[in-house]
Coordinates of C-alpha atoms and ligand atoms in Angstrom, one line a residue:
P3 CA 38.1 3.8 -25.0
T4 CA 36.3 7.1 -25.2
I5 CA 32.6 7.1 -26.1
A6 CA 31.6 9.8 -28.5
G7 CA 29.0 12.3 -27.2
R8 CA 29.0 11.4 -23.5
K9 CA 28.1 14.5 -21.5
S10 CA 30.8 14.0 -18.9
P11 CA 33.1 11.0 -18.5
G12 CA 31.8 9.8 -15.2
M13 CA 28.1 10.3 -15.8
T14 CA 25.8 7.3 -16.0
L15 CA 23.3 7.7 -18.8
I16 CA 19.6 6.9 -18.8
A17 CA 18.3 5.1 -21.8
V18 CA 14.6 4.6 -22.5
P19 CA 13.9 1.5 -24.7
I20 CA 11.1 1.9 -27.2
M21 CA 9.6 -1.2 -28.9
V22 CA 9.2 0.1 -32.5
Q23 CA 6.0 -0.9 -34.3
D24 CA 5.4 2.3 -36.1
A25 CA 8.1 4.9 -36.8
H26 CA 5.9 7.9 -36.2
A27 CA 4.7 6.6 -32.8
A28 CA 8.3 5.7 -31.9
L29 CA 9.5 9.3 -32.6
S30 CA 6.8 10.8 -30.4
E31 CA 7.8 8.3 -27.6
A32 CA 11.4 9.4 -28.1
A33 CA 10.4 13.1 -27.8
L34 CA 8.6 12.3 -24.6
A35 CA 11.6 10.4 -23.2
K36 CA 13.8 13.4 -24.0
D37 CA 11.3 15.7 -22.2
L38 CA 11.3 13.5 -19.2
G39 CA 15.1 13.7 -18.9
S40 CA 16.4 10.6 -20.8
D41 CA 19.8 10.9 -22.4
L42 CA 19.3 8.2 -25.0
V43 CA 16.6 6.0 -26.4
E44 CA 17.0 2.5 -27.5
Y45 CA 15.0 1.7 -30.6
R46 CA 14.1 -2.0 -30.4
L47 CA 13.7 -2.9 -34.0
D48 CA 12.9 -6.6 -33.4
E49 CA 9.4 -6.4 -34.8
F50 CA 10.1 -3.6 -37.3
I51 CA 12.7 -5.3 -39.4
S52 CA 11.2 -7.9 -41.7
E53 CA 12.4 -7.0 -45.2
A54 CA 14.9 -4.7 -47.0
E55 CA 12.4 -1.8 -47.1
S56 CA 12.1 -1.8 -43.4
I57 CA 15.8 -1.2 -43.1
E58 CA 15.3 2.1 -45.0
A59 CA 12.6 3.1 -42.6
A60 CA 14.9 2.2 -39.6
I61 CA 17.6 4.4 -41.0
S62 CA 15.1 7.3 -41.4
L63 CA 13.9 6.7 -37.8
V64 CA 17.4 7.0 -36.5
A65 CA 18.1 10.1 -38.5
D66 CA 14.9 11.8 -37.3
S67 CA 15.4 10.8 -33.7
P68 CA 15.1 13.8 -31.4
I69 CA 17.7 12.3 -29.0
P70 CA 20.8 10.1 -29.5
C71 CA 20.0 6.5 -29.8
I72 CA 20.9 2.8 -29.6
A73 CA 19.7 0.6 -32.4
T74 CA 18.9 -2.9 -31.3
C75 CA 17.3 -5.8 -33.2
R76 CA 17.1 -8.5 -30.6
P77 CA 16.5 -12.0 -32.0
T78 CA 14.2 -14.6 -30.3
W79 CA 17.2 -16.7 -29.4
E80 CA 18.4 -13.9 -27.1
G81 CA 15.0 -13.1 -25.6
G82 CA 13.9 -10.6 -28.3
H83 CA 11.2 -10.8 -30.9
Y84 CA 13.2 -10.7 -34.2
E85 CA 12.5 -13.9 -36.1
G86 CA 14.1 -13.1 -39.5
D87 CA 17.4 -14.4 -40.8
E88 CA 20.8 -13.2 -39.8
S89 CA 21.8 -11.9 -43.2
L90 CA 19.0 -9.3 -43.0
R91 CA 20.1 -8.3 -39.6
Q92 CA 23.7 -8.0 -40.8
E93 CA 22.5 -5.8 -43.7
L94 CA 20.7 -3.6 -41.1
F95 CA 24.0 -3.2 -39.1
E96 CA 26.1 -2.4 -42.2
R97 CA 23.5 0.1 -43.5
L98 CA 23.2 1.8 -40.0
I99 CA 27.1 2.1 -39.8
A100 CA 27.2 3.7 -43.3
A101 CA 24.2 6.0 -42.7
D102 CA 24.7 9.8 -42.8
H103 CA 23.1 10.0 -39.4
P104 CA 24.0 6.8 -37.6
P105 CA 22.9 5.8 -34.2
R106 CA 25.3 6.5 -31.3
H107 CA 25.4 2.7 -30.5
I108 CA 24.4 -0.5 -32.1
D109 CA 23.7 -3.3 -29.7
I110 CA 24.8 -6.8 -30.9
E111 CA 24.6 -9.9 -28.8
L112 CA 27.8 -11.7 -27.9
A113 CA 26.2 -15.0 -29.1
A114 CA 25.8 -13.4 -32.6
F115 CA 29.6 -13.4 -33.0
D116 CA 29.7 -17.1 -32.1
R117 CA 26.9 -18.0 -34.4
T118 CA 28.4 -16.0 -37.3
P119 CA 32.2 -16.1 -37.0
A120 CA 32.7 -13.7 -39.9
L121 CA 30.5 -11.0 -38.3
E122 CA 33.3 -9.2 -36.5
S123 CA 35.4 -8.7 -39.7
V124 CA 32.2 -7.6 -41.7
L125 CA 31.5 -5.0 -39.1
R126 CA 35.1 -3.9 -38.9
D127 CA 35.2 -3.4 -42.7
A128 CA 32.0 -1.4 -42.5
L129 CA 33.4 0.8 -39.7
A130 CA 36.6 1.4 -41.7
N131 CA 34.5 3.0 -44.5
A132 CA 32.3 5.0 -42.1
G133 CA 32.8 8.7 -41.1
D134 CA 33.7 10.2 -37.8
L135 CA 30.2 9.7 -36.4
A136 CA 30.4 5.9 -36.8
P137 CA 28.4 4.1 -34.1
S138 CA 30.2 2.2 -31.4
F139 CA 29.1 -1.3 -30.5
I140 CA 27.5 -2.4 -27.3
V141 CA 28.1 -6.2 -27.2
S142 CA 25.5 -7.7 -24.9
M143 CA 24.6 -10.9 -23.1
H144 CA 21.2 -11.7 -21.5
D145 CA 19.7 -14.4 -19.4
F146 CA 16.1 -13.8 -18.5
E147 CA 15.9 -16.9 -16.3
T148 CA 18.8 -16.9 -13.9
R149 CA 22.5 -16.0 -13.5
P150 CA 24.2 -17.9 -16.3
A151 CA 26.4 -20.7 -15.0
D152 CA 29.1 -19.9 -17.5
L153 CA 29.1 -16.1 -16.7
T154 CA 32.9 -15.9 -16.3
R155 CA 33.5 -17.7 -19.6
R156 CA 31.2 -15.3 -21.4
I157 CA 32.8 -12.3 -19.8
L158 CA 36.3 -13.5 -20.9
R159 CA 34.8 -13.9 -24.4
L160 CA 33.4 -10.4 -24.3
R161 CA 36.8 -9.1 -23.4
E162 CA 38.4 -10.8 -26.4
L163 CA 36.0 -9.0 -28.8
D164 CA 38.0 -5.9 -29.8
I165 CA 35.1 -4.4 -31.7
A166 CA 33.0 -4.1 -28.4
R167 CA 33.2 -0.5 -27.1
V168 CA 30.6 -1.1 -24.3
H169 CA 29.9 -4.4 -22.6
K170 CA 26.4 -5.2 -21.5
I171 CA 25.7 -8.0 -19.0
A172 CA 22.1 -8.6 -18.0
Y173 CA 20.6 -11.5 -16.1
R174 CA 17.8 -12.2 -13.8
A175 CA 18.9 -11.6 -10.2
R176 CA 18.0 -14.6 -8.0
S177 CA 18.3 -12.5 -4.9
L178 CA 19.7 -9.1 -3.7
R179 CA 23.0 -10.8 -3.5
D180 CA 23.4 -11.0 -7.3
N181 CA 23.5 -7.2 -7.4
L182 CA 26.8 -7.4 -5.5
E183 CA 28.3 -9.5 -8.3
L184 CA 27.0 -7.0 -10.9
F185 CA 28.7 -4.2 -8.9
E186 CA 31.9 -6.2 -8.8
L187 CA 31.7 -6.5 -12.6
L188 CA 31.5 -2.7 -12.9
A189 CA 34.3 -2.2 -10.5
T190 CA 36.6 -4.5 -12.5
R191 CA 35.4 -3.4 -15.9
D192 CA 38.0 -3.0 -18.7
K193 CA 35.6 -1.0 -20.9
P194 CA 32.4 1.0 -20.2
T195 CA 30.0 -1.5 -18.9
I196 CA 26.3 -1.9 -18.4
A197 CA 25.5 -4.5 -15.6
V198 CA 21.8 -5.1 -15.0
G199 CA 20.0 -7.4 -12.7
M200 CA 16.6 -8.2 -14.1
G201 CA 13.5 -8.9 -12.1
E202 CA 12.4 -7.4 -8.7
F203 CA 15.6 -8.4 -7.0
G204 CA 17.7 -6.4 -9.6
L205 CA 16.3 -2.9 -9.1
M206 CA 19.3 -2.1 -6.9
S207 CA 21.7 -2.6 -9.8
R208 CA 19.6 -0.3 -12.0
V209 CA 19.3 2.5 -9.5
L210 CA 22.8 2.3 -8.1
A211 CA 24.5 2.1 -11.5
P212 CA 26.1 5.6 -11.0
K213 CA 27.5 4.6 -7.6
F214 CA 29.6 1.9 -9.3
G215 CA 30.4 3.7 -12.6
G216 CA 27.8 1.9 -14.8
Y217 CA 27.8 3.3 -18.4
L218 CA 24.0 3.5 -18.5
T219 CA 20.8 2.2 -16.9
F220 CA 17.5 1.5 -18.7
A221 CA 14.2 3.1 -17.6
S222 CA 10.7 2.7 -19.1
L223 CA 8.5 5.6 -20.1
R224 CA 5.5 4.1 -18.2
E225 CA 4.8 1.1 -16.0
S226 CA 3.2 -0.7 -18.9
S227 CA 6.0 -0.2 -21.4
T228 CA 8.9 -2.0 -19.7
T229 CA 11.0 -4.1 -22.0
A230 CA 12.6 -6.1 -19.3
P231 CA 11.3 -7.2 -15.9
G232 CA 12.2 -4.9 -13.0
Q233 CA 12.8 -1.8 -15.1
P234 CA 11.9 1.3 -13.1
T235 CA 10.0 4.1 -14.8
I236 CA 12.1 7.2 -15.7
R237 CA 9.9 9.3 -13.4
D238 CA 10.7 7.0 -10.4
L239 CA 14.4 6.9 -11.4
L240 CA 14.7 10.7 -11.5
D241 CA 12.1 11.9 -8.9
L242 CA 11.8 9.1 -6.4
Y243 CA 15.4 7.8 -6.4
R244 CA 17.1 11.1 -7.5
F245 CA 19.3 9.1 -9.9
R246 CA 21.2 12.2 -11.0
S247 CA 22.6 12.8 -7.6
I248 CA 23.7 9.3 -6.9
N249 CA 27.5 9.0 -6.8
A250 CA 30.2 6.7 -5.4
K251 CA 29.7 8.0 -1.8
T252 CA 25.9 8.0 -1.7
Q253 CA 24.6 6.2 1.4
V254 CA 22.2 3.4 0.9
F255 CA 19.1 2.7 3.0
G256 CA 16.1 0.5 2.2
V257 CA 13.1 -1.5 3.4
V258 CA 13.6 -5.3 3.8
G259 CA 10.6 -7.5 3.6
W260 CA 8.5 -9.8 1.4
P261 CA 6.7 -8.3 -0.4
V262 CA 7.9 -4.7 -0.5
T263 CA 7.0 -3.6 -4.0
H264 CA 4.1 -1.4 -2.7
S265 CA 5.8 -0.1 0.4
L266 CA 5.3 3.6 1.2
S267 CA 8.7 3.8 2.9
P268 CA 10.8 4.6 -0.2
H269 CA 8.5 7.5 -1.0
V270 CA 8.6 8.8 2.5
H271 CA 12.3 8.4 3.3
N272 CA 13.6 9.6 -0.1
A273 CA 11.5 12.7 0.2
A274 CA 13.0 13.3 3.7
F275 CA 16.6 12.7 2.4
E276 CA 16.0 15.2 -0.4
H277 CA 14.4 17.8 2.0
A278 CA 17.3 17.5 4.4
N279 CA 19.9 17.6 1.5
I280 CA 21.4 14.3 2.5
D281 CA 23.4 12.3 0.0
A282 CA 21.4 9.1 0.4
V283 CA 19.0 6.9 -1.4
Y284 CA 16.3 4.5 0.0
L285 CA 15.4 1.4 -2.0
P286 CA 12.9 -1.5 -1.7
L287 CA 15.0 -4.5 -0.8
P288 CA 13.0 -7.7 -1.2
I289 CA 14.2 -10.8 0.7
A290 CA 12.1 -13.8 -0.2
A291 CA 10.2 -15.7 2.5
G292 CA 8.2 -18.8 2.0
E293 CA 6.4 -21.4 4.0
D294 CA 9.6 -22.7 5.6
P295 CA 10.6 -20.3 8.4
D296 CA 14.2 -21.7 8.5
Q297 CA 14.6 -20.9 4.9
S298 CA 13.2 -17.4 5.3
Y299 CA 15.7 -16.8 8.1
A300 CA 18.6 -18.2 6.1
S301 CA 17.7 -15.9 3.2
L302 CA 17.6 -12.8 5.5
K303 CA 20.8 -13.8 7.2
A304 CA 22.8 -14.5 4.1
T305 CA 21.6 -11.4 2.3
L306 CA 22.1 -8.9 5.2
L307 CA 25.5 -10.2 6.1
D308 CA 26.7 -9.9 2.5
L309 CA 25.2 -6.4 2.0
L310 CA 26.8 -5.2 5.3
A311 CA 30.1 -6.7 4.4
N312 CA 30.4 -4.7 1.2
P313 CA 32.2 -1.5 2.0
S314 CA 31.6 0.3 -1.3
L315 CA 27.8 -0.2 -1.0
H316 CA 27.7 2.2 2.1
L317 CA 24.6 0.5 3.5
Q318 CA 23.7 2.7 6.5
G319 CA 20.3 1.6 7.6
L320 CA 17.3 -0.7 7.0
S321 CA 13.7 -0.7 7.8
V322 CA 12.6 -4.2 8.3
T323 CA 9.0 -5.4 7.8
L324 CA 6.9 -8.5 7.5
P325 CA 7.9 -11.3 7.8
H326 CA 11.5 -10.5 8.9
K327 CA 11.0 -8.5 12.1
E328 CA 11.5 -11.6 14.3
N329 CA 14.3 -12.9 12.1
L330 CA 16.1 -9.7 12.6
V331 CA 16.2 -10.2 16.4
T332 CA 17.3 -13.8 15.9
L333 CA 20.1 -12.7 13.7
A334 CA 21.2 -10.0 16.2
R335 CA 21.2 -12.7 18.9
E336 CA 23.2 -15.0 16.7
Q337 CA 25.8 -12.4 15.9
S338 CA 26.8 -12.5 19.6
P339 CA 27.6 -15.2 22.1
V340 CA 26.2 -13.1 24.9
A341 CA 22.6 -13.0 25.8
P342 CA 21.0 -9.5 25.7
A343 CA 20.9 -7.6 28.9
S344 CA 17.5 -7.5 30.5
S345 CA 17.2 -3.9 31.3
R346 CA 14.0 -2.3 29.9
S347 CA 15.4 1.2 29.5
H348 CA 18.9 0.8 28.1
E349 CA 20.2 -0.6 24.8
S350 CA 21.7 -4.0 25.6
V351 CA 25.2 -4.6 24.1
L352 CA 25.9 -7.9 22.4
A353 CA 29.6 -8.5 22.2
G354 CA 30.8 -8.8 18.7
T355 CA 33.9 -10.9 19.0
P356 CA 33.5 -14.2 17.2
S357 CA 32.0 -16.9 19.3
A358 CA 33.9 -20.1 20.0
E359 CA 31.6 -22.3 17.9
G360 CA 30.9 -19.9 15.1
D361 CA 33.3 -18.9 12.3
S362 CA 33.7 -15.2 11.5
S363 CA 33.5 -15.2 7.7
A364 CA 31.3 -12.5 6.1
A365 CA 28.6 -15.0 5.3
T366 CA 28.1 -16.1 8.9
K367 CA 29.2 -13.3 11.1
S368 CA 29.6 -9.6 10.5
Q369 CA 32.7 -7.7 11.5
R370 CA 31.1 -5.2 13.8
P371 CA 29.4 -5.9 17.2
W372 CA 25.6 -5.9 17.1
H373 CA 23.5 -4.1 19.8
L374 CA 20.0 -5.2 20.3
D375 CA 17.8 -2.7 22.2
A376 CA 15.8 -3.9 25.2
L377 CA 12.3 -3.4 23.7
S378 CA 13.3 -5.5 20.5
A379 CA 14.7 -8.2 22.8
R380 CA 11.7 -8.3 25.0
A381 CA 9.1 -8.2 22.2
N382 CA 11.2 -10.4 20.0
A383 CA 10.6 -8.1 17.0
A384 CA 12.7 -5.2 15.6
N385 CA 12.1 -3.0 12.6
T386 CA 15.2 -1.0 12.3
L387 CA 18.9 -1.7 11.6
T388 CA 21.4 1.2 11.9
V389 CA 25.0 1.0 10.9
H390 CA 27.3 3.0 13.2
P391 CA 31.0 3.4 12.6
D392 CA 31.8 0.8 15.3
H393 CA 28.6 -1.3 15.7
I394 CA 25.3 -2.2 14.2
S395 CA 22.2 -1.4 16.3
I396 CA 18.8 -3.2 16.1
T397 CA 15.9 -1.2 17.4
N398 CA 12.1 -1.1 17.3
T399 CA 10.5 2.2 16.4
D400 CA 7.0 0.7 15.9
A401 CA 6.0 0.5 19.6
P402 CA 7.4 3.9 20.7
A403 CA 5.5 5.4 17.7
A404 CA 2.3 3.8 18.8
L405 CA 2.8 4.7 22.4
S406 CA 3.5 8.3 21.5
C407 CA 0.2 8.4 19.5
L408 CA -1.7 7.1 22.6
H409 CA 0.1 9.5 24.9
E410 CA -0.8 12.4 22.7
A411 CA -4.5 11.3 22.6
G412 CA -4.4 11.6 26.4
V413 CA -4.2 7.9 27.4
E414 CA -2.3 7.5 30.7
L415 CA -0.4 4.4 29.8
A416 CA 0.8 3.6 33.4
S417 CA -2.7 3.4 34.8
S418 CA -5.0 2.3 31.9
N419 CA -6.8 -0.8 30.7
I420 CA -6.1 -1.2 27.0
T421 CA -7.4 -3.8 24.6
V422 CA -5.1 -4.9 21.8
L423 CA -6.9 -6.8 19.0
G424 CA -4.4 -9.1 17.2
A425 CA -1.5 -11.1 18.6
G426 CA 0.6 -11.2 15.4
G427 CA 3.9 -9.3 15.2
V428 CA 2.6 -5.8 15.8
G429 CA 0.0 -7.0 18.4
R430 CA 2.7 -8.8 20.4
T431 CA 5.1 -5.9 20.3
L432 CA 2.4 -3.4 21.4
A433 CA 1.1 -5.6 24.2
I434 CA 4.6 -6.0 25.7
A435 CA 5.5 -2.3 25.2
L436 CA 2.2 -1.3 26.8
A437 CA 2.7 -3.7 29.7
D438 CA 6.2 -2.4 30.1
A439 CA 4.7 1.1 30.3
G440 CA 2.4 -0.1 33.1
A441 CA -0.8 -0.7 31.2
Q442 CA -3.2 -3.6 31.9
V443 CA -3.5 -5.1 28.5
S444 CA -6.3 -7.4 27.3
L445 CA -5.0 -9.2 24.2
A446 CA -7.6 -10.7 21.9
N447 CA -6.8 -12.9 18.9
R448 CA -8.7 -15.0 16.5
T449 CA -6.3 -17.9 17.3
I450 CA -6.5 -17.7 21.1
E451 CA -3.3 -19.8 21.6
R452 CA -1.3 -17.0 20.1
A453 CA -2.6 -14.6 22.6
H454 CA -1.8 -17.1 25.4
A455 CA 1.7 -17.4 24.1
V456 CA 2.3 -13.6 24.2
A457 CA 0.8 -13.4 27.7
N458 CA 3.1 -16.2 28.9
A459 CA 6.1 -14.6 27.2
A460 CA 5.2 -11.2 28.9
A461 CA 4.8 -12.9 32.3
S462 CA 8.2 -14.6 32.1
L463 CA 10.2 -11.4 31.2
D464 CA 13.0 -10.4 33.5
P465 CA 12.7 -7.8 34.9
P466 CA 8.9 -8.2 35.0
C467 CA 6.6 -5.8 33.3
P468 CA 5.0 -3.3 35.7
G469 CA 1.7 -3.9 33.8
S470 CA 0.3 -7.2 32.5
V471 CA -1.1 -9.0 29.4
H472 CA -4.3 -11.1 29.7
P473 CA -5.3 -13.3 26.8
I474 CA -9.0 -13.0 25.8
A475 CA -11.2 -14.4 23.0
M476 CA -12.5 -12.0 20.3
D477 CA -16.0 -12.2 21.8
E478 CA -14.8 -11.2 25.3
I479 CA -13.8 -7.7 24.5
P480 CA -14.4 -5.4 27.6
N481 CA -16.7 -2.3 27.3
N482 CA -14.8 0.3 29.3
D483 CA -11.2 0.3 28.4
A484 CA -9.3 3.6 27.8
A485 CA -8.2 2.5 24.3
Y486 CA -8.8 -0.2 21.7
I487 CA -6.0 -0.9 19.3
N488 CA -6.5 -2.9 16.1
A489 CA -3.3 -4.8 15.3
T490 CA -5.1 -7.4 13.1
S491 CA -5.0 -7.0 9.3
L492 CA -8.8 -6.5 9.2
G493 CA -9.6 -3.2 7.4
L494 CA -6.6 -3.2 5.2
S495 CA -7.8 -1.7 1.9
S496 CA -5.4 -3.8 -0.2
G497 CA -6.3 -7.0 1.8
P498 CA -9.2 -9.6 1.6
N499 CA -10.9 -8.1 4.7
A500 CA -11.0 -4.5 3.7
D501 CA -14.6 -4.0 4.9
K502 CA -14.3 -5.9 8.2
N503 CA -14.3 -4.2 11.6
P504 CA -12.3 -6.0 14.3
L505 CA -14.8 -4.7 17.0
E506 CA -18.5 -5.7 16.8
E507 CA -20.4 -2.8 15.2
S508 CA -22.9 -3.1 18.1
Q509 CA -20.1 -2.6 20.7
I510 CA -18.9 0.8 19.5
P511 CA -22.0 2.8 20.5
E512 CA -21.5 1.3 24.0
L513 CA -18.1 2.8 24.5
P514 CA -17.9 5.8 26.7
P515 CA -17.1 9.2 25.2
G516 CA -13.3 9.9 25.4
T517 CA -12.5 6.3 24.5
V518 CA -9.6 6.1 22.1
L519 CA -9.8 3.9 19.0
F520 CA -6.5 3.3 17.3
D521 CA -6.2 1.4 14.0
T522 CA -2.6 0.5 13.2
V523 CA -3.8 -0.5 9.8
Y524 CA -3.4 2.3 7.3
S525 CA -5.5 2.3 4.3
K526 CA -6.6 4.4 1.4
G527 CA -9.7 6.1 2.9
Q528 CA -11.0 5.4 6.4
T529 CA -10.9 1.9 7.9
P530 CA -14.2 0.4 9.1
L531 CA -13.0 0.8 12.8
L532 CA -12.3 4.5 12.5
E533 CA -15.3 5.2 10.4
A534 CA -17.5 3.8 13.2
G535 CA -15.5 5.5 15.9
N536 CA -15.7 8.9 14.1
K537 CA -19.5 8.5 13.8
R538 CA -19.7 7.8 17.5
G539 CA -17.5 10.9 18.2
L540 CA -14.7 8.9 19.8
R541 CA -11.0 9.9 19.7
C542 CA -9.5 8.2 16.7
I543 CA -5.8 7.5 15.9
K544 CA -4.9 6.6 12.3
G545 CA -2.3 3.9 11.4
L546 CA -0.6 6.4 9.2
D547 CA 0.2 8.6 12.2
M548 CA 2.0 5.6 13.7
F549 CA 3.7 4.8 10.4
V550 CA 5.0 8.3 10.0
R551 CA 6.3 8.5 13.6
Q552 CA 8.1 5.2 13.3
A553 CA 9.6 6.4 10.0
A554 CA 10.6 9.7 11.4
A555 CA 12.3 8.0 14.3
Q556 CA 14.3 5.8 11.9
F557 CA 15.3 8.8 9.9
Q558 CA 16.5 10.6 13.0
G559 CA 18.4 7.6 14.2
W560 CA 20.1 7.1 10.9
T561 CA 21.0 10.7 10.0
K562 CA 21.0 12.5 13.4
H563 CA 19.0 15.2 11.6
P564 CA 15.5 16.3 12.8
A565 CA 13.0 14.4 10.7
P566 CA 10.7 16.5 8.4
A567 CA 7.7 14.6 9.9
G568 CA 5.1 17.0 8.3
L569 CA 6.6 16.4 4.8
M570 CA 6.8 12.6 5.5
G571 CA 3.1 12.6 6.5
R572 CA 2.0 14.5 3.4
V573 CA 4.0 12.2 1.1
A574 CA 2.6 9.1 2.8
T575 CA -1.0 10.5 2.5
E576 CA -0.6 11.4 -1.1
R577 CA 1.0 8.1 -2.0
L578 CA -1.8 6.1 -0.3
A579 CA -4.4 8.2 -2.0
S580 CA -2.9 7.5 -5.4
E581 CA -3.0 3.7 -4.9
P582 CA -5.5 1.9 -7.2
D583 CA -8.6 0.6 -5.5
A584 CA -8.4 -3.0 -4.4
Ligands
NAP17 P1 0.7 -10.6 11.4 O1 1.9 -11.0 12.3 O2 0.5 -11.4 10.1 O3 -0.6 -10.7 12.2 C1 -1.9 -10.6 11.6 C2 -2.9 -10.5 12.7 O4 -4.2 -10.3 12.1 C3 -3.0 -11.8 13.6 O5 -3.4 -11.4 14.9 C4 -4.1 -12.5 12.9 O6 -4.8 -13.5 13.7 C5 -5.1 -11.4 12.5 N1 -6.0 -11.7 11.5 C6 -5.7 -12.0 10.2 N2 -6.8 -12.3 9.5 C7 -7.8 -12.2 10.4 C8 -9.2 -12.5 10.3 N3 -9.8 -12.8 9.1 N4 -10.0 -12.3 11.4 C9 -9.4 -12.0 12.6 N5 -8.1 -11.8 12.7 C10 -7.3 -11.9 11.6 O7 0.8 -9.1 11.0 P2 1.5 -7.8 11.8 O8 2.9 -7.6 11.3 O9 1.2 -8.0 13.2 O10 0.6 -6.6 11.2 C11 -0.8 -6.5 11.5 C12 -1.3 -5.2 10.9 O11 -0.6 -4.1 11.5 C13 -1.0 -5.1 9.4 O12 -2.1 -5.3 8.7 C14 -0.5 -3.7 9.2 O13 -1.4 -2.9 8.4 C15 -0.4 -3.0 10.5 N6 0.9 -2.4 10.7 C16 0.9 -1.0 10.9 C17 2.1 -0.4 11.1 C18 2.1 1.1 11.2 O14 3.1 1.7 11.3 N7 0.9 1.7 11.3 C19 3.3 -1.1 11.2 C20 3.2 -2.4 11.0 C21 2.0 -3.1 10.8 P3 -4.4 -15.0 13.8 O15 -3.2 -15.1 14.7 O16 -5.6 -15.7 14.2 O17 -4.0 -15.4 12.4

């Protein structure tokens, strides 16, 4: 069926929902939506319709709309706010159909046709008497809690309803994997279809709607005016994700972690893709992790293997962050029956043929061989996945980024004593990479056992590290190392210890001139460590420098284009500066 007024047949529209309380205010919101680039607005009349006179006002609102619209009056039984009776709603629909300036669409819930069996014939009669501009019906189903167990039955019922011109299916995505089902619904649509995953796991379905031929996607005017959980703002949709350029072939990248909502990476990578004119989009990709590490690993594995097995998604690369960096290495090892080669300098190849004990279905084993690089294997942490035509590579760009910052600050890695504060994921990776580069590393950690565990792991590596890792307590920090690296979370402006310095304030004045202080934590403003270091006139390295270098290395690895590192740095700095104070 053709839909009147679509700009071009393949284009996915943007609709901004407006919860109408007052017609005048709704019209100015609609004008703003139009200015910001929306194609449609959806007037949510749930709280506006309460009596016959309000129907008149709704008809005037639609007639005065500066932009084509959807009229919706969502009842409480479908997650909306309309509490009136069905006969008034039916009168609203009939009057809107007969209006001189009708809305482009009227949205009616699938359940309304079950509750009122005569509804379809009433609407059909009204349409028969309407003019050429008669609205077409979006018939919708919503579940704000979960994926409905009877989804297939409901879709079959939708398909039986002849009066539906557009199908809308919206439910709360339980994980990223639910997006794949929504894409499948779009691929197998028999009419123009809106398929929306609500909640933070569903953002992908909203942003990638054009890739799979979705009829429209919803976007809010501002953060505070979303009408469904997970709705992006129209600015983010158009400027951050470049929605208008997304098409069936657009490559998909993203950051996997938990949480990832406030990650800088989508801002930095999308800006780089735009600058380099690459047809790609980069998304936050949350994969839930809880107390149970086995469960977190199971979620990562199931999600990544499903996303990678979907050829039409064109997933080309992932940044992987807390708490999945170790899980990524475990997954890479599990994808192969062969242990990683032990060379420090070359990527180790993990054979990709199915192991004797494992099965090779998409959910357990991917089709392509996985290659795990030596650093990730030795540090047991990786932050980058790259899809190549014939294999998947797992690499670590954190440590090379940190080492290049130190090198540039004049630290001779092969002959230096370096203190690393923190033996968590980043601390362990840096300690091992530094020892591999020949440094003598003192590794301090609040929980000393963790520092011992890293030192033991470093000592048992084969081939051995040219340098070494010595565990020390936080109150045993040496006074004359070439560099001090903070890899704890102390000083993080969004964390509980924003004002804490991992080094004793009294120790910093003792450090010789030329000492390098490196804070891997990047924060809005200066961290306490670097503030003290700058006062003392020491050489300071900001965590943002490391972040931008690791992101630039990912970009280069994924695209084979030189990374616009200057632009990436500016975007990251601006984004950090715009974050609200903790
Ligand atoms: P992690 O695995 O959770 O480790 C956290 C570390 O902080 C552990 O050593 C922990 O010590 C220590 N810590 C936490 N609270 C502490 C406290 N109150 N007092 C003393 N030590 C405390 O995290 P991660 O992945 O290693 O990340 C660490 C930091 O690196 C993050 O905050 C992040 O900002 C930064 N980072 C920067 C980049 C970049 O590109 N610049 C990249 C990744 C991470 P315990 O073992 O005793 O708990």
